[in-house]
Short mmCIF file of C-alpha atoms and ligand atoms in Angstrom, two decimals:
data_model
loop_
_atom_site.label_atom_id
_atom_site.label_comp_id
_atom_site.label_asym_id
_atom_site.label_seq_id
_atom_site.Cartn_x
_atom_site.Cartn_y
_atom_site.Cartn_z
CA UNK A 1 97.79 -25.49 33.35
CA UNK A 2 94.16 -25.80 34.00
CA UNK A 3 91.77 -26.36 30.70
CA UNK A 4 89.49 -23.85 29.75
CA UNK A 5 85.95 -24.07 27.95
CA UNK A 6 85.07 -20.21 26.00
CA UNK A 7 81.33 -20.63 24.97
CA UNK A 8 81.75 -17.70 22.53
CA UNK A 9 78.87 -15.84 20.32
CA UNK A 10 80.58 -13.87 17.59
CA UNK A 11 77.40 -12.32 16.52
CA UNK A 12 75.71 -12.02 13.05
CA UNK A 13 78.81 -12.87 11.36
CA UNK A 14 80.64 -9.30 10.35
CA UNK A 15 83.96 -9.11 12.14
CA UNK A 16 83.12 -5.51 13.33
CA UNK A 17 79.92 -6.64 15.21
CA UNK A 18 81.92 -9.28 17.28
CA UNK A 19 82.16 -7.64 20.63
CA UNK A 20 86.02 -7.23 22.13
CA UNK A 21 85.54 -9.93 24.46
CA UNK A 22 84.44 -12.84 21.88
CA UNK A 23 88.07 -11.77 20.06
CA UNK A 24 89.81 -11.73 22.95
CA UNK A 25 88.44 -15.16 24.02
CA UNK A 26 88.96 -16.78 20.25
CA UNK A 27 92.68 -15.23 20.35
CA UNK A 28 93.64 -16.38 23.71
CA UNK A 29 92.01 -20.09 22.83
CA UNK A 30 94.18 -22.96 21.34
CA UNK A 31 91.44 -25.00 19.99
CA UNK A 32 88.59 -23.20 18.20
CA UNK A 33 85.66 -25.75 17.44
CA UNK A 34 82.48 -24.80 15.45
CA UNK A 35 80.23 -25.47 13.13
CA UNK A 36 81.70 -25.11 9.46
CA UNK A 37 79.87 -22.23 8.10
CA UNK A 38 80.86 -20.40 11.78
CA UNK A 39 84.84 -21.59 10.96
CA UNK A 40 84.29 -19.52 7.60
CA UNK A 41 82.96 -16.21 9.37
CA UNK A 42 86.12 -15.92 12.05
CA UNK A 43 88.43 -17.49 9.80
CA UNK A 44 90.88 -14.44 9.70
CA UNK A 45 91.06 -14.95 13.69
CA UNK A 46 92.10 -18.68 13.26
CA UNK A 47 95.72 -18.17 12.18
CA UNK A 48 97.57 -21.18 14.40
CA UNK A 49 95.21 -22.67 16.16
CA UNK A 50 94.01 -26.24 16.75
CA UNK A 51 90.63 -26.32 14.14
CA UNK A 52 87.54 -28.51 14.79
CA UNK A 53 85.16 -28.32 11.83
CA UNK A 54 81.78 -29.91 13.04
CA UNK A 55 78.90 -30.57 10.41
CA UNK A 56 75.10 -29.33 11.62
CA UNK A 57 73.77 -32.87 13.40
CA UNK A 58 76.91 -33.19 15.64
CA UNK A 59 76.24 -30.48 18.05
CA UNK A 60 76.59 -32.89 20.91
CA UNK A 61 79.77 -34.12 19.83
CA UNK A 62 80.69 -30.52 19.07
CA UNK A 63 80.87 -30.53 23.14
CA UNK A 64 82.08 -33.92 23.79
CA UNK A 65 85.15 -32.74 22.18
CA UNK A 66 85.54 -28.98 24.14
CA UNK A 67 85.26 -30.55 27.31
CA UNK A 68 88.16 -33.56 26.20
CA UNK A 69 89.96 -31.03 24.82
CA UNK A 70 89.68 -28.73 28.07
CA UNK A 71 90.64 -31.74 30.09
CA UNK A 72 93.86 -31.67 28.41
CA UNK A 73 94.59 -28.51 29.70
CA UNK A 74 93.62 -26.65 26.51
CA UNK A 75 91.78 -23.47 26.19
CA UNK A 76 89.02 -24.49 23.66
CA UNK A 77 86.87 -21.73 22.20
CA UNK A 78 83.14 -23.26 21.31
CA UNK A 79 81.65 -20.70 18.40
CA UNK A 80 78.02 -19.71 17.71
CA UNK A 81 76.82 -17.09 15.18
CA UNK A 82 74.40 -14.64 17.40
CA UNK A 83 74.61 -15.30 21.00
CA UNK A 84 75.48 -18.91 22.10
CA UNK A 85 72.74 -18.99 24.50
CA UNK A 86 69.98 -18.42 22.15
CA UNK A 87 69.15 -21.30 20.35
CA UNK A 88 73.08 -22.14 20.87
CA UNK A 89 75.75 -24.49 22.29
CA UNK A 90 75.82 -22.87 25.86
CA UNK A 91 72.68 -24.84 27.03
CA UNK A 92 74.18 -28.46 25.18
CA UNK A 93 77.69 -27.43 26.84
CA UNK A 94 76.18 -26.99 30.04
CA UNK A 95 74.26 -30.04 29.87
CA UNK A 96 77.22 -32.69 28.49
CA UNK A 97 79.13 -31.51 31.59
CA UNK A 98 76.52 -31.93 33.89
CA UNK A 99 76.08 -35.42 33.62
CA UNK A 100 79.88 -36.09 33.28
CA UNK A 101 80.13 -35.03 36.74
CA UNK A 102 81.51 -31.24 36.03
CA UNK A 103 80.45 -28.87 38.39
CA UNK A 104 80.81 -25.14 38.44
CA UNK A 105 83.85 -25.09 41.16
CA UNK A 106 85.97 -27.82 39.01
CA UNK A 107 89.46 -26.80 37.81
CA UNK A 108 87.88 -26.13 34.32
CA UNK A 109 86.22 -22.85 34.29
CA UNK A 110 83.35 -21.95 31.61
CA UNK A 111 82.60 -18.61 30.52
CA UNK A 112 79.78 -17.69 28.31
CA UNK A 113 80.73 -14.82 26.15
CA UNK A 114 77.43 -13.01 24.90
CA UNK A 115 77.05 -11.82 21.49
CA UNK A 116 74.64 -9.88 19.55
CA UNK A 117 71.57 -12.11 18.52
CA UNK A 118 69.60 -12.04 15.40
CA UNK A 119 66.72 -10.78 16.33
CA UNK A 120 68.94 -7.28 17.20
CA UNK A 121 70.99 -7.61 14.86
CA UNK A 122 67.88 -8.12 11.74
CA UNK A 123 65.98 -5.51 13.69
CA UNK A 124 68.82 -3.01 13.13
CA UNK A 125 68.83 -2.69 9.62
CA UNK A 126 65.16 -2.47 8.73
CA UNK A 127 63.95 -0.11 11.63
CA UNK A 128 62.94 -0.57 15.41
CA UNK A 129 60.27 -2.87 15.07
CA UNK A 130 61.61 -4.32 18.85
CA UNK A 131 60.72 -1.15 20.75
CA UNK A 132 58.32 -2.86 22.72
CA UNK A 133 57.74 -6.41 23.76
CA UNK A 134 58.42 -9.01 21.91
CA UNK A 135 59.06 -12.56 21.61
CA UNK A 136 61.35 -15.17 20.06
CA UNK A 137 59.60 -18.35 18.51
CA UNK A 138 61.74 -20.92 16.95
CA UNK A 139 59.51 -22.48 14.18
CA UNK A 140 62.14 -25.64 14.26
CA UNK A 141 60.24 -28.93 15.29
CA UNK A 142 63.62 -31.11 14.76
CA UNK A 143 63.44 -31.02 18.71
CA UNK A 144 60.13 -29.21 19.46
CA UNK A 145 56.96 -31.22 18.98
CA UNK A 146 54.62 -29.23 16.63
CA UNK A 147 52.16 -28.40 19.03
CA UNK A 148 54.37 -27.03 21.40
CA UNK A 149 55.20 -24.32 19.35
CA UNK A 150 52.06 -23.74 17.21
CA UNK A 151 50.80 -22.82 20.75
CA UNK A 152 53.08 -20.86 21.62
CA UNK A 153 52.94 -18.77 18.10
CA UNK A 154 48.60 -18.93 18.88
CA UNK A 155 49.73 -17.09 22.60
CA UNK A 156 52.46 -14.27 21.07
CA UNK A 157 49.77 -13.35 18.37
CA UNK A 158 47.19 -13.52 21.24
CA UNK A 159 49.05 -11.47 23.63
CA UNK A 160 50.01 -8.83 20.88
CA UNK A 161 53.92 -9.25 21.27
CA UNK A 162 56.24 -8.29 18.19
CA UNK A 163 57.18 -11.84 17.01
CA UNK A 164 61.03 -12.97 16.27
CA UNK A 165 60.84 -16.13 14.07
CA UNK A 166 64.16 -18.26 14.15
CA UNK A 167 64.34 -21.13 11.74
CA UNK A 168 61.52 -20.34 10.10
CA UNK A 169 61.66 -22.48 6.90
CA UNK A 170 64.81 -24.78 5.75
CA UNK A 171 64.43 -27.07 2.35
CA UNK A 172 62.59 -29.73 4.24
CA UNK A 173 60.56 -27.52 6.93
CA UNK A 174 58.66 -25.42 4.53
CA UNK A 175 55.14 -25.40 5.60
CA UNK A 176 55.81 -24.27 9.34
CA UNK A 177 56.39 -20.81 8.23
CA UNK A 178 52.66 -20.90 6.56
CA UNK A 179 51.30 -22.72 9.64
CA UNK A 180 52.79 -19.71 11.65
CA UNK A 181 51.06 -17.31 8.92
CA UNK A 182 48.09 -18.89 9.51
CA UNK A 183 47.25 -18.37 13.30
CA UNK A 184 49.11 -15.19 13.30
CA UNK A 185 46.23 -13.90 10.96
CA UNK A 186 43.58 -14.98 13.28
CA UNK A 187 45.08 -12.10 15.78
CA UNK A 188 46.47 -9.32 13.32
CA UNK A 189 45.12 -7.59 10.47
CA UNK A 190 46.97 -9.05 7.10
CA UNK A 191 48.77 -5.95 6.68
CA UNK A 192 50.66 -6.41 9.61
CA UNK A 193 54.44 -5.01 8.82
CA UNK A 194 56.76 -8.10 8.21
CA UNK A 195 60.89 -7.89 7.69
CA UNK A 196 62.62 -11.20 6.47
CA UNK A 197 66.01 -10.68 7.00
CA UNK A 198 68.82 -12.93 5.11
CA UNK A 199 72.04 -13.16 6.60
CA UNK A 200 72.31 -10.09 8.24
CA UNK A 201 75.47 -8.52 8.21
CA UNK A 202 76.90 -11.52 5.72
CA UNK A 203 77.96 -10.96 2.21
CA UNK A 204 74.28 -12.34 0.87
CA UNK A 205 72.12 -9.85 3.07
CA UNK A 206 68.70 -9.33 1.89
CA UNK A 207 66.07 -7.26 2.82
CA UNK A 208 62.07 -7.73 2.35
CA UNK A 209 59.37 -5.83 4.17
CA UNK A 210 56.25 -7.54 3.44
CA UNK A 211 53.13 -7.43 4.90
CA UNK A 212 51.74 -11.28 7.43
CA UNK A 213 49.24 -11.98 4.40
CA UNK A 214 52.31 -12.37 1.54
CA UNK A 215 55.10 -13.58 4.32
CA UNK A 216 54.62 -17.84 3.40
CA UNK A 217 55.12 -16.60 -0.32
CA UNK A 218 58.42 -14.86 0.43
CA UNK A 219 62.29 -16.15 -0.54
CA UNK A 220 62.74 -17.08 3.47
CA UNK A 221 65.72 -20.35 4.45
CA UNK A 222 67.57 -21.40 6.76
CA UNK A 223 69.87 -17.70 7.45
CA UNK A 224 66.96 -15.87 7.63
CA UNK A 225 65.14 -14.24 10.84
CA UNK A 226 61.95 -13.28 10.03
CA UNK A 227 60.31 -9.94 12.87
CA UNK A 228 56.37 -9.65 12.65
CA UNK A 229 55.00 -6.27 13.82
CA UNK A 230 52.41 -6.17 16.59
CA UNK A 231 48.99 -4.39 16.40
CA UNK A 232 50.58 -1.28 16.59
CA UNK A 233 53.95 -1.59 14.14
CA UNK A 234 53.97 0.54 10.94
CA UNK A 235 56.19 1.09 7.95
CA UNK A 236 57.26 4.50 7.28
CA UNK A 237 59.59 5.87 4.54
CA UNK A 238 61.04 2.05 4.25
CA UNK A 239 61.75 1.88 8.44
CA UNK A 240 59.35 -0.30 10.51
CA UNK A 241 58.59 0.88 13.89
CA UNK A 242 56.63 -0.71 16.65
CA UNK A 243 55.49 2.43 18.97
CA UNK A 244 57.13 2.69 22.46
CA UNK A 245 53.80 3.22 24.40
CA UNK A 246 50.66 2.43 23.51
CA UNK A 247 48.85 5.33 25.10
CA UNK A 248 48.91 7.11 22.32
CA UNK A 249 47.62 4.22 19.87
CA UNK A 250 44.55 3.52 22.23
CA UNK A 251 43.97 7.37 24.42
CA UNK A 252 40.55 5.97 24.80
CA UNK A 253 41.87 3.39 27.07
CA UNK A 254 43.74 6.13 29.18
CA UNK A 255 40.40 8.03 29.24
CA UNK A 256 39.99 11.80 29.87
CA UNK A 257 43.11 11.91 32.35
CA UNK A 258 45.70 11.35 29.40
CA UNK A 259 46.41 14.80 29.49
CA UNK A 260 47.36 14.19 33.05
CA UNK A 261 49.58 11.86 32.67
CA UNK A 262 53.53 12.62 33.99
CA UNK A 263 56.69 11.66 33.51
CA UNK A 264 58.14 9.07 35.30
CA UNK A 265 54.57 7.69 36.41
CA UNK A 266 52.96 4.32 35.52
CA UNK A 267 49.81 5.56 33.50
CA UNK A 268 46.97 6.15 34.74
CA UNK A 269 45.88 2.72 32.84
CA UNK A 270 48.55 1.37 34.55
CA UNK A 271 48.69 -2.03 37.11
CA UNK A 272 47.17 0.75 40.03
CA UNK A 273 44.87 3.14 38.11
CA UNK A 274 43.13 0.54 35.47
CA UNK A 275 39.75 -0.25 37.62
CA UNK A 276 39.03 3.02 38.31
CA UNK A 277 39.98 3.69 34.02
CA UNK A 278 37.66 0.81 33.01
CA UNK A 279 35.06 1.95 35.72
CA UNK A 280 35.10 5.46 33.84
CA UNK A 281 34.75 4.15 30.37
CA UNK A 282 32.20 1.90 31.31
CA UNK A 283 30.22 5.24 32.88
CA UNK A 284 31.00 7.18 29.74
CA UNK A 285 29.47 4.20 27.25
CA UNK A 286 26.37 2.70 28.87
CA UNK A 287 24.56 -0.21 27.07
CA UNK A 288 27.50 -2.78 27.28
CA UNK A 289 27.22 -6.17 28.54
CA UNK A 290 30.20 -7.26 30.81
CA UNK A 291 31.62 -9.57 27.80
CA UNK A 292 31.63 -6.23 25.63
CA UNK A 293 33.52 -4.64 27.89
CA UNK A 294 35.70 -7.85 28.40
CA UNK A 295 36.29 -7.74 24.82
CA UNK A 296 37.46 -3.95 24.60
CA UNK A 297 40.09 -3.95 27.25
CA UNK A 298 41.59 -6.86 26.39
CA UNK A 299 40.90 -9.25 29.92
CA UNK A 300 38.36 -11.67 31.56
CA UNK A 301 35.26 -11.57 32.53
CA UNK A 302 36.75 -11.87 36.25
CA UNK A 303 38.62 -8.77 36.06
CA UNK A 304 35.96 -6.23 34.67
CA UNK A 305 33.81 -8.01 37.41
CA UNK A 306 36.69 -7.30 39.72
CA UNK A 307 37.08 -3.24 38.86
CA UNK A 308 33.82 -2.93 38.70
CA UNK A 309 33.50 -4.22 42.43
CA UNK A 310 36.24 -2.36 43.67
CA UNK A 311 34.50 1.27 43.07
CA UNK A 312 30.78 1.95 44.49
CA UNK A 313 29.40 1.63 40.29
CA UNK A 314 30.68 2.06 36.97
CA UNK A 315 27.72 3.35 35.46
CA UNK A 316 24.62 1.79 35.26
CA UNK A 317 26.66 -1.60 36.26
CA UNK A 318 27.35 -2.60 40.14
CA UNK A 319 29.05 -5.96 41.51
CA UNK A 320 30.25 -7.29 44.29
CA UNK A 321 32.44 -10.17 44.81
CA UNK A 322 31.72 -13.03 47.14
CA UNK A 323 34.81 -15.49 48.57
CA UNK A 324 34.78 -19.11 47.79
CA UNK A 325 33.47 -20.02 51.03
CA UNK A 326 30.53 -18.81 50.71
CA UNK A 327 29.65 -20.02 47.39
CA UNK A 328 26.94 -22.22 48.98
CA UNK A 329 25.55 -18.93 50.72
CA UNK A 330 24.64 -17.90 47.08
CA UNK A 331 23.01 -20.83 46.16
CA UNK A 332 21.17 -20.91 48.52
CA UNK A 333 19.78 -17.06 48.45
CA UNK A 334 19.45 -17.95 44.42
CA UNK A 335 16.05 -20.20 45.83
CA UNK A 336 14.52 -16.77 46.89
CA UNK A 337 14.55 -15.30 43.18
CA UNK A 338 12.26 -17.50 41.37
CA UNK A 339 12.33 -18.65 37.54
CA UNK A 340 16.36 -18.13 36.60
CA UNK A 341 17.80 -18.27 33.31
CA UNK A 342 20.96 -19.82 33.54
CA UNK A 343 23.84 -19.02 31.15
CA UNK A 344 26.45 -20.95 29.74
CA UNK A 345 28.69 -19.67 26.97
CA UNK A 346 31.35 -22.42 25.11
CA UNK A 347 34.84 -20.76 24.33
CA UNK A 348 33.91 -21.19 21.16
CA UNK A 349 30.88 -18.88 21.15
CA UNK A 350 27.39 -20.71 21.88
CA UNK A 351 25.44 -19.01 24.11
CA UNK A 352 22.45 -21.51 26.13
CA UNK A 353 19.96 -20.31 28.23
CA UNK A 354 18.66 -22.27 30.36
CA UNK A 355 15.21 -21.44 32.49
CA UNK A 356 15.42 -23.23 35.76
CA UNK A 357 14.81 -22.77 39.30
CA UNK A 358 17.31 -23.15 42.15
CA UNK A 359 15.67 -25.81 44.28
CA UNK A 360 16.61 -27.84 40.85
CA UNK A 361 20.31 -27.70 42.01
CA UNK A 362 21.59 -30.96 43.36
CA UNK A 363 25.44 -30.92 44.54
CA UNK A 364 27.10 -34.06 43.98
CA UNK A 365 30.72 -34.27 44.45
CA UNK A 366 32.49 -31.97 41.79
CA UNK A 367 29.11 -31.05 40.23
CA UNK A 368 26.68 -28.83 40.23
CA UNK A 369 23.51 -31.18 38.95
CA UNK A 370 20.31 -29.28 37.03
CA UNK A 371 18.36 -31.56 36.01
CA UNK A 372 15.00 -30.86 34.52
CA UNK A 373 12.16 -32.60 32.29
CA UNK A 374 13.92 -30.25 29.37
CA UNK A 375 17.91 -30.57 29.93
CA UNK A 376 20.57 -31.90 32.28
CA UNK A 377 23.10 -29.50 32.79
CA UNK A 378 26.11 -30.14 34.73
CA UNK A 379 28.49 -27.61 36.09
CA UNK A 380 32.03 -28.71 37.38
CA UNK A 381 31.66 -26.55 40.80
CA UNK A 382 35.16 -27.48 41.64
CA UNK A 383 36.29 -25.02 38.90
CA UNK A 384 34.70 -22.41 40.69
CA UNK A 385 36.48 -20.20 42.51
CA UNK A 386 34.67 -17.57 43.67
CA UNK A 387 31.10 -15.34 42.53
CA UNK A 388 30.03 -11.69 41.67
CA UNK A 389 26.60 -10.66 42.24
CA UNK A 390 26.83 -8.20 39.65
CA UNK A 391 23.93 -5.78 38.07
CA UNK A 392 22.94 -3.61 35.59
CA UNK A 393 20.20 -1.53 36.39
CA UNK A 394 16.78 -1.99 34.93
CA UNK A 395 19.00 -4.85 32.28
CA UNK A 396 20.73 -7.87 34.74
CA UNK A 397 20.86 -8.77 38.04
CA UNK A 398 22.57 -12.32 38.75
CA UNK A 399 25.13 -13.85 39.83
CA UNK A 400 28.56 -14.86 38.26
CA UNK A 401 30.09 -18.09 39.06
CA UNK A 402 33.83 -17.48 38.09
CA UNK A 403 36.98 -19.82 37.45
CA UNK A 404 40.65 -19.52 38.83
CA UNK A 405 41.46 -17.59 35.77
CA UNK A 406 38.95 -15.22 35.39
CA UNK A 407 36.86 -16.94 33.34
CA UNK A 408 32.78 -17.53 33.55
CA UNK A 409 32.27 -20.97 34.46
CA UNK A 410 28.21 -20.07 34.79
CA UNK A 411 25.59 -17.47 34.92
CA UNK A 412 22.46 -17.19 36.80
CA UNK A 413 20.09 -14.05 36.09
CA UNK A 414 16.67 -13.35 37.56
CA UNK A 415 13.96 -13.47 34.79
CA UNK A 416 11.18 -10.55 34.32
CA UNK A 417 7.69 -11.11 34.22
CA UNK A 418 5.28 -9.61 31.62
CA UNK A 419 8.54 -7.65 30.47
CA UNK A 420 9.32 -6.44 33.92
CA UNK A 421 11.49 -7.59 37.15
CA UNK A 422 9.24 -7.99 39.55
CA UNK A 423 9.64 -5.54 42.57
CA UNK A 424 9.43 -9.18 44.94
CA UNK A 425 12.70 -10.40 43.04
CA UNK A 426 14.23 -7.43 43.05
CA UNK A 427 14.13 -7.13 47.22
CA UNK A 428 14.77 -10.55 47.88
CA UNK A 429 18.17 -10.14 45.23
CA UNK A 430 18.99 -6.43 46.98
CA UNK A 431 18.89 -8.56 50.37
CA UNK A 432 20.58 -11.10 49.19
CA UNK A 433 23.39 -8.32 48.20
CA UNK A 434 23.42 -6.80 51.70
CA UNK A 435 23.65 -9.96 53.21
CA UNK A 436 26.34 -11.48 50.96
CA UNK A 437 28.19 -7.86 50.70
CA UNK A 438 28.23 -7.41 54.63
CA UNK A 439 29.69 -11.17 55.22
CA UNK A 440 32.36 -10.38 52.93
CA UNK A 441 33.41 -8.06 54.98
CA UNK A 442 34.15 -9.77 58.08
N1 LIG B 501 72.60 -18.34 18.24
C1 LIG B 501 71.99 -17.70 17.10
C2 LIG B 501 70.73 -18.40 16.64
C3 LIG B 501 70.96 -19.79 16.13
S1 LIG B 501 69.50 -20.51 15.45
C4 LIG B 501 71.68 -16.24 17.43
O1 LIG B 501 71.70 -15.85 18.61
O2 LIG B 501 71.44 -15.47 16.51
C5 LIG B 501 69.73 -20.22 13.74
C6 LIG B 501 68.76 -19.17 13.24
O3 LIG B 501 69.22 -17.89 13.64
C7 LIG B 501 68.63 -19.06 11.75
O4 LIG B 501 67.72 -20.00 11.22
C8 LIG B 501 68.13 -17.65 11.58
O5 LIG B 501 66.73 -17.61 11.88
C9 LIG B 501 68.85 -16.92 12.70
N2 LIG B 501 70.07 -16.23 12.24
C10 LIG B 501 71.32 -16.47 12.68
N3 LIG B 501 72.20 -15.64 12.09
C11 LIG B 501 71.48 -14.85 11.25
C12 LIG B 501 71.81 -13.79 10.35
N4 LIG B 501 73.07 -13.36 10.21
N5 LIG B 501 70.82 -13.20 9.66
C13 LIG B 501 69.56 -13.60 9.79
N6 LIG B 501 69.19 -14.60 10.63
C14 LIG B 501 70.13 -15.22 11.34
#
């Protein structure tokens, strides 16, 4: 008889949330091999069976020994709490065979039997704080270099997902978990809803909701799961809940068509109807700069340039967006408009202004040279990927140089003169405009 390899997840360790299939697989196997606190949770399954008791470090002999076992003509059960691919054996399994020359059409079969994982099975007794996305972060750096997953924690808290923390703190990892707390906070208010669940559906379960500011200072080990609410998550009568939508959270976003929106249809803030949303709020709040309104939705700089560009105005703001290959086009109309100031912002918040003229540009290479009695700036023009002449009337009118992300690389703005634009400037900008605007069409 042909050996057999069960990669089963029994689930958060109660016999009644193993599915069918994971008893069915443990019963029909004649070797069950696991770690030893797993052995413990199924033991009342185990009656007769070959037993292979593995401590926590020997995960790879863990499926040295299926796959021997299997090639005996066995039928080996390999046992994970949760679901064996997350954070599991299936991957190690997989892996070990692999590169023993196993392949997928061999005489022993795999199966991967799913089971419930922890961040369900925590999220089911304090609430639904997974009702929209979210995100699982291991905060174990046994295998993980640190800054692998500190980034990773910096981009879930960025990008407002509700955040599943796996091995959050163990008697020799303890200052991860306040590392975690620690960017988390620079994203959500410190009353963010927290649960730390403790061995969910095991004899010790234990319950905390918290809020991200007291989470380090909580009981938290090895068994427990800890789920951090997103911007929108709130604690009601004991139950956390992260919204389903957000629309209702931000109707200002949605705009004055919430009322039309219908059932079944992306919102009207949704991946088709978002320009023309952001074009409307812009109309309905004049007096914000392009980073302001950057800032409020949430996005680049290249994207409100790019919804603002695709309607005829959003307000008192215009733009228009010119292709890479005609980046030198720009520069070039830039020597009709005088004095500049030139704008450069650092991620981390300086502003400079720079007063220049164009015929200072020298293109060397990569860079964009400006080189003056006063400064040397030097702008990597191979970052830039394409430009907005963008406007706001009587306020701005320049020209945004813009990365492959989205992002402002550099700014050029005409300058006013005794506290006005000059009605020269102006033309030669508005012909620069139709010129540009008209090639891009072509
Ligand atoms: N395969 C497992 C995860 C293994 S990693 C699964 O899918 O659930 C081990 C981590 O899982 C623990 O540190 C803890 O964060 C979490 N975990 C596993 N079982 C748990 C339980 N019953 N209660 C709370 N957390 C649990």
């Amino acid at each position: 008889m042909n050996g057999k390899i069960y990669l089963v997840g029994f689930g958060p360790g109660a016999e009644e949330h193993m599915s069918f299939k994971a008893k069915a697989a443990i019963a029909e196997s004649d070797v069950v091999i696991g770690y030893t606190t797993y052995i413990k949770l199924v033991k009342d399954l185990l009656d007769g069976k070959e037993v292979v008791r593995k401590g926590m470090t020997e995960e790879i002999d863990r499926c040295v020994e299926a796959y021997e076992q299997a090639q005996q003509g066995k039928i080996v059960a390999l046992i994970s709490s949760g679901d064996i691919g997350v954070y599991g054996m299936a991957g190690p399994t997989y892996e070990v065979l692999l590169q023993a020359g196993w392949k997928p059409s061999d005489d022993i079969q795999v199966e991967i039997v799913p089971g419930s994982t922890a961040l369900s099975t925590c999220a089911s007794l304090v609430g639904a704080p997974l009702t929209h996305d979210f995100c699982s972060i291991s905060l174990s750096d046994l295998l993980t270099p640190w800054p692998v997953i500190a980034r990773r924690v910096d981009a879930a808290g960025h990008a407002d997902f509700v955040i599943a923390l796996y091995n959050p703190k163990s008697g020799r990892r303890t200052q991860q978990i306040v590392e975690a707390q620690k960017i988390l906070l620079r994203y959500r208010r410190p009353d963010t809803p927290v649960a730390i669940v403790k061995s969910a559906y095991r004899r010790r379960q234990n319950i905390q909701l918290v809020r991200l500011d007291e989470m380090s200072d909580c009981d938290i080990g090895m068994l427990t799961t800890v789920l951090i609410g997103n911007s929108s998550t709130f604690i009601k009568e004991g139950l956390m809940i992260t919204p389903r939508g957000y629309a209702n959270k931000y109707s200002s976003l949605t705009g004055a068509t919430k009322d039309g929106e219908q059932a079944g249809i992306s919102l009207s803030m949704g991946l088709d109807g978002w320009y023309a949303c952001l074009r409307q709020y812009v109309e309905d709040n004049p007096g914000l700069t392009l980073e302001k309104i950057a800032e409020y939705f949430g996005v680049v700089i290249g994207e409100v340039l790019n919804a603002i560009a695709a309607g005829e105005s959003a307000g008192e703001h215009k733009a228009v967006r010119i292709q890479s290959e005609k980046l030198n086009d720009v520069v070039k109309s830039c020597e009709q408009w005088g004095r500049l100031r030139g704008i450069v912002r650092a991620e981390a918040g300086a502003v400079t202004e720079l007063f220049l003229q164009a015929q200072d540009f020298q293109l060397r290479g990569d860079w964009l040279n400006i080189e003056t009695e006063a400064f040397h700036c030097h702008v990597n023009w191979s970052k830039v990927d394409s430009a907005y002449l963008a406007c706001r009337k009587d306020k701005s009118y320049g020209v945004n140089f813009i990365d492959n992300k989205g992002h402002l690389v550099f700014r050029l703005l005409i300058t006013k003169q005794d506290g006005a634009f000059s009605t020269d400037k102006l033309e030669a900008y508005a012909q620069a405009w139709q010129a540009l605007a008209e090639k891009n069409d072509d």
